[in-house]
Short mmCIF file of N, CA, C and O in Angstrom, two decimals:
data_model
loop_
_atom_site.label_atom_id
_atom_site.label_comp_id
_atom_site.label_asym_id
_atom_site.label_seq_id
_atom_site.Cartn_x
_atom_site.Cartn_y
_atom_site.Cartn_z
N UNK A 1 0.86 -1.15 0.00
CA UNK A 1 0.00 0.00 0.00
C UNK A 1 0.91 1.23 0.00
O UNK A 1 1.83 1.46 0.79
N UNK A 2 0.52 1.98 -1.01
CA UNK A 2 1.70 3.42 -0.84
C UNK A 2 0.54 4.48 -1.14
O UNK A 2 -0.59 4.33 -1.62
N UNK A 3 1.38 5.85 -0.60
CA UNK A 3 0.27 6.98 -0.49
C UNK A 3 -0.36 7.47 -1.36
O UNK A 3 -0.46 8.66 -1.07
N UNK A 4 -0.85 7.28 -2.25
CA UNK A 4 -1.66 7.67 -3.51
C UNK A 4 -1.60 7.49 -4.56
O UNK A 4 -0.54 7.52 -5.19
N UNK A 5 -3.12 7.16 -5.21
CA UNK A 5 -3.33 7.43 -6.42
C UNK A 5 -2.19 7.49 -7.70
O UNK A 5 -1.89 6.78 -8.67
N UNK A 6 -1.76 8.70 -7.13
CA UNK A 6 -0.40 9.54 -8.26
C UNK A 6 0.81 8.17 -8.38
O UNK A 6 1.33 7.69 -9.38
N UNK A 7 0.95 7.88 -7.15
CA UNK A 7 2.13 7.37 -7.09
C UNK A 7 2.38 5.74 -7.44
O UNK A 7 3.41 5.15 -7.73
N UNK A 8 1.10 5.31 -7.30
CA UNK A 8 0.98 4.28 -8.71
C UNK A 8 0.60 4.22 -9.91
O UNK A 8 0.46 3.12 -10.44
N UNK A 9 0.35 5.37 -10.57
CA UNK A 9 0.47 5.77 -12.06
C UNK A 9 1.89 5.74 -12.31
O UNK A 9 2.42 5.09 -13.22
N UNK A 10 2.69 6.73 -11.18
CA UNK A 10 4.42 6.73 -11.81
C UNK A 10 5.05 5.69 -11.15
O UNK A 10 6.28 5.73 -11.18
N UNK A 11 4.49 4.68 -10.51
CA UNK A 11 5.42 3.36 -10.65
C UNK A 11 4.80 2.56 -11.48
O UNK A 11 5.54 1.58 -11.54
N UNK A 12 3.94 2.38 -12.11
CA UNK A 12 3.62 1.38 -13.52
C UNK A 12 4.22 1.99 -14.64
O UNK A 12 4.74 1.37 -15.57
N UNK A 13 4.14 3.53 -14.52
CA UNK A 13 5.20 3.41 -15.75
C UNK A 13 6.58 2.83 -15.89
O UNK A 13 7.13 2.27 -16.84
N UNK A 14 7.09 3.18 -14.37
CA UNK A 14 8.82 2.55 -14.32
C UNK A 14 9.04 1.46 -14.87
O UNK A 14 9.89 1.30 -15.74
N UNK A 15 7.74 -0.07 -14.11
CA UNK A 15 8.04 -1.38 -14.01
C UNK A 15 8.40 -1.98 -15.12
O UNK A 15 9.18 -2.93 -15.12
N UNK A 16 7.68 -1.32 -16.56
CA UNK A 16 8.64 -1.74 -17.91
C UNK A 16 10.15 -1.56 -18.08
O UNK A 16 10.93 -2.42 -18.50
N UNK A 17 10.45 -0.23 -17.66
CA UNK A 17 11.64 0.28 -18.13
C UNK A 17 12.63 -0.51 -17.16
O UNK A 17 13.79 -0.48 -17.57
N UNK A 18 12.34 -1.64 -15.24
CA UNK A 18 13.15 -1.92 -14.89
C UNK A 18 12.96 -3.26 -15.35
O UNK A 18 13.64 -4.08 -14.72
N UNK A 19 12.22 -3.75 -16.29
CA UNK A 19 12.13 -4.81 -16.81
C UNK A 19 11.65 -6.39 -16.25
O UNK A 19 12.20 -7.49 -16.22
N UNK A 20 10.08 -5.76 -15.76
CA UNK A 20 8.70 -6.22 -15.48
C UNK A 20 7.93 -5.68 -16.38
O UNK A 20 8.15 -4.68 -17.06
N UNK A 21 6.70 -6.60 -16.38
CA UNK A 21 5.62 -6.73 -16.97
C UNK A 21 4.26 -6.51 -16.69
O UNK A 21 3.65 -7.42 -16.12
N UNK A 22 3.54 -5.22 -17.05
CA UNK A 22 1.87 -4.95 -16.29
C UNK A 22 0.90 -6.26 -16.68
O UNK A 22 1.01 -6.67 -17.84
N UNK A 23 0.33 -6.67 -16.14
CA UNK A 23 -0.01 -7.59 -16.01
C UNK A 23 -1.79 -7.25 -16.24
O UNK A 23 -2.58 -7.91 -16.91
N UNK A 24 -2.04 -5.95 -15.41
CA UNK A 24 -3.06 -5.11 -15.40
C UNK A 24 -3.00 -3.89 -15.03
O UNK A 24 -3.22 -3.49 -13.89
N UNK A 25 -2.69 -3.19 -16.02
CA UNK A 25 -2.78 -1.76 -15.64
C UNK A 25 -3.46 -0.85 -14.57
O UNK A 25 -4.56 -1.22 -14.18
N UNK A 26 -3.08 -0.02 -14.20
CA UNK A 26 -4.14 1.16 -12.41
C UNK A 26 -5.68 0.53 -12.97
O UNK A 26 -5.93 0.36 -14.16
N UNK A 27 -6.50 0.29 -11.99
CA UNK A 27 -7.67 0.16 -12.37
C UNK A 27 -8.13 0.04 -10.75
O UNK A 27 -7.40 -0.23 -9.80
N UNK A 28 -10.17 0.46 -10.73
CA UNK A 28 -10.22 0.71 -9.09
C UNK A 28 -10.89 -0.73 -8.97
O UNK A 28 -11.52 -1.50 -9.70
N UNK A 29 -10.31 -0.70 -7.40
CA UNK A 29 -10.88 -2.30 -6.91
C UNK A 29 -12.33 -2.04 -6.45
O UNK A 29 -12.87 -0.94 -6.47
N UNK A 30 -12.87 -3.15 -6.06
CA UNK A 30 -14.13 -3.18 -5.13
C UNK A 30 -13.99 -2.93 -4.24
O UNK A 30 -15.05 -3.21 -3.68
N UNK A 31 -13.52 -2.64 -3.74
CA UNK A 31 -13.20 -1.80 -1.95
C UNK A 31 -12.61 -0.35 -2.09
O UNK A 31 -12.07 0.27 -1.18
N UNK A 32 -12.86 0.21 -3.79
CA UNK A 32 -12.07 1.71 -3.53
C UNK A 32 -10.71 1.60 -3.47
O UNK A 32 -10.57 2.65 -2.84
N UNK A 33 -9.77 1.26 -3.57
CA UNK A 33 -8.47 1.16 -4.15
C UNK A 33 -7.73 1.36 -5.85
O UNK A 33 -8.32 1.01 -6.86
N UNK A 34 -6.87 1.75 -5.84
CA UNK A 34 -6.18 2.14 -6.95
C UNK A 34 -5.11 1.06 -7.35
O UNK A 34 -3.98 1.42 -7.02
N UNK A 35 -5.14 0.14 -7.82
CA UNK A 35 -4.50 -0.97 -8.11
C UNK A 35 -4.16 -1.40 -9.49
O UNK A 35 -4.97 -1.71 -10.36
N UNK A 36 -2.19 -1.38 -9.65
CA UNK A 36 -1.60 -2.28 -10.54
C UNK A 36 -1.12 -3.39 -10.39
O UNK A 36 -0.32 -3.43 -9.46
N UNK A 37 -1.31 -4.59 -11.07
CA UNK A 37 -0.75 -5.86 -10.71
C UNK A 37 0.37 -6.06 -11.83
O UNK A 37 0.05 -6.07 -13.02
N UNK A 38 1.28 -6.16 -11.55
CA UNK A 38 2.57 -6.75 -12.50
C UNK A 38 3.43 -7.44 -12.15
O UNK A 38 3.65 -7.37 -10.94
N UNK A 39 4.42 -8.56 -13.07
CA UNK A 39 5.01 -9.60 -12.84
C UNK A 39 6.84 -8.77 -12.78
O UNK A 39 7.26 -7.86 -13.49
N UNK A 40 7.42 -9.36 -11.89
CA UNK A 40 9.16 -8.54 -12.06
C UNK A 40 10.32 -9.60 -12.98
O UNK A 40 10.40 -10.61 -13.68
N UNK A 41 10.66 -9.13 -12.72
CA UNK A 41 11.73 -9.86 -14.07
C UNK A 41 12.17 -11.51 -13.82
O UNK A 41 12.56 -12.33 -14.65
N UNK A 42 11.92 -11.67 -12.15
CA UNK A 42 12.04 -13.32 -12.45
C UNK A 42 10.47 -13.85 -12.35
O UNK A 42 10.18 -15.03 -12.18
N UNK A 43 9.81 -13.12 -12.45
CA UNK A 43 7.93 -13.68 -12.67
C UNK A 43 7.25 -13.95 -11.92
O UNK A 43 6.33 -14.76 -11.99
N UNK A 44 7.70 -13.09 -10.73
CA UNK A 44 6.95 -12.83 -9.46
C UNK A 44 5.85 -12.18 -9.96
O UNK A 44 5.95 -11.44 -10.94
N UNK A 45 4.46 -12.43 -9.19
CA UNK A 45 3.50 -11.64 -9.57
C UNK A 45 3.43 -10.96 -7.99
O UNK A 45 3.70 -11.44 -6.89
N UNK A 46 2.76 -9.03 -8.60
CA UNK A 46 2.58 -8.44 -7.32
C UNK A 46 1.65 -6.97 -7.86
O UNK A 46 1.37 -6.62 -9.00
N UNK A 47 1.34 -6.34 -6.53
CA UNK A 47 0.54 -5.67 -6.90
C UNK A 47 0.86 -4.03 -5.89
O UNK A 47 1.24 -4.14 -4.73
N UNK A 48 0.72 -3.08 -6.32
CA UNK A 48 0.76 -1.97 -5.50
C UNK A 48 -1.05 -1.71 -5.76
O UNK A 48 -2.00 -2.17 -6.39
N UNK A 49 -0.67 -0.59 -4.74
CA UNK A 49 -2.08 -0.17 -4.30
C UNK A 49 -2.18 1.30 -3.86
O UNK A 49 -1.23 1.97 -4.26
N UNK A 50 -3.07 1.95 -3.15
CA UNK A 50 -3.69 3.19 -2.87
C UNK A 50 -4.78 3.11 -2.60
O UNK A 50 -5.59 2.53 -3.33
N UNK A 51 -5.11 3.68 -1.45
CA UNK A 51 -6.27 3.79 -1.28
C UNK A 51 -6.99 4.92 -1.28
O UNK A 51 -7.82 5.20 -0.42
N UNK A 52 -6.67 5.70 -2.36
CA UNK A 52 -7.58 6.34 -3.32
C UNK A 52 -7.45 6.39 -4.63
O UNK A 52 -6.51 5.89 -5.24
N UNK A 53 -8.55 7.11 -5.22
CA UNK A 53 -9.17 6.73 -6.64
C UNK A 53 -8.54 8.15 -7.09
O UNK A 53 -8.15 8.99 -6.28
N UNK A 54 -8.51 8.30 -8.55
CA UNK A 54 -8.22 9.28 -8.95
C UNK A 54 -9.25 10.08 -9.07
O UNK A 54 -10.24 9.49 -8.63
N UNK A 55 -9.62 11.52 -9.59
CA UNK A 55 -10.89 12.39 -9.05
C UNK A 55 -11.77 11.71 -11.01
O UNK A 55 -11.39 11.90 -12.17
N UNK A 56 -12.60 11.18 -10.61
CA UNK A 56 -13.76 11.10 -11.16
C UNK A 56 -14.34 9.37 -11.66
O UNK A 56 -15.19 9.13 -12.51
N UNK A 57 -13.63 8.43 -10.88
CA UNK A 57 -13.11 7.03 -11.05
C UNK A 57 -14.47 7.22 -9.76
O UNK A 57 -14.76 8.08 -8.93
N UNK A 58 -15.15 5.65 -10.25
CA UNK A 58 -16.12 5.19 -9.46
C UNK A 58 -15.19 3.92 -8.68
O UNK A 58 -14.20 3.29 -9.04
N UNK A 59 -16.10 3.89 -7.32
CA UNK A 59 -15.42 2.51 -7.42
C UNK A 59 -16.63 1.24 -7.67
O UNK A 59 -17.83 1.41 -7.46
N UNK A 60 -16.23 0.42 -7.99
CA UNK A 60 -17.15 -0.66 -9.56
C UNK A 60 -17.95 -1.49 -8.32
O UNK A 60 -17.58 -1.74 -7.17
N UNK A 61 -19.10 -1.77 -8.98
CA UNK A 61 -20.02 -2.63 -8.01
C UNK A 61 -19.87 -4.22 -7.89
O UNK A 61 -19.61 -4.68 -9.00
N UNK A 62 -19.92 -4.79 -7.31
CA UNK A 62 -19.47 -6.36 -7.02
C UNK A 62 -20.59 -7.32 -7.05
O UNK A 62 -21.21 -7.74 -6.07
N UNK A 63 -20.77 -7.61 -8.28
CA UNK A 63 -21.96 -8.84 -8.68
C UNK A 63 -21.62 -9.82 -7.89
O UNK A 63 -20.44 -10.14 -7.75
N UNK A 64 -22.67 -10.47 -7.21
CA UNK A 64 -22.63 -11.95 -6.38
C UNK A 64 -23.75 -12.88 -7.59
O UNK A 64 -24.89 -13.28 -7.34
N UNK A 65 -23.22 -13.00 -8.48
CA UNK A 65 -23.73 -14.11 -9.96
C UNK A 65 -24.61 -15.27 -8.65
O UNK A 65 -24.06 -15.73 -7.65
N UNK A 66 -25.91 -15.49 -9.01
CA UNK A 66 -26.01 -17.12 -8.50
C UNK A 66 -26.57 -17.01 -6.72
O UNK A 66 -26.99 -17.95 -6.04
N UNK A 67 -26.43 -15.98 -6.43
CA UNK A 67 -26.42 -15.74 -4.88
C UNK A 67 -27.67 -15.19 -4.82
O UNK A 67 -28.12 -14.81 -3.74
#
């Protein structure tokens, strides 16, 4: 978890250039979070976060399919 929004936009850009892979680009979670998931150069998968949204980002509703 790191302090904002901002600051996982400018670490997904880095993770190419240190030679990792986005896996899924910033996108908001179901709990309101700001989340990239990407793999690092030996193919660890991982994810940063924030727990805030950027200004006009909903955060997405959570279908329970079947329930």
């Amino acid at each position: 978890m790191i302090a904002d929004h901002e600051s996982v936009e400018a670490i997904a850009r880095q993770i190419v250039d240190l030679g990792g892979a986005i896996v899924k680009p910033p996108f908001a979670t179901y709990c309101g979070h700001w989340q990239v998931v990407f793999q690092d150069p030996e193919g660890n998968i991982a994810r940063i976060s924030a727990a805030s949204l950027p200004a006009g980002v909903a955060v997405p509703g959570f279908a329970c399919e079947g329930r």
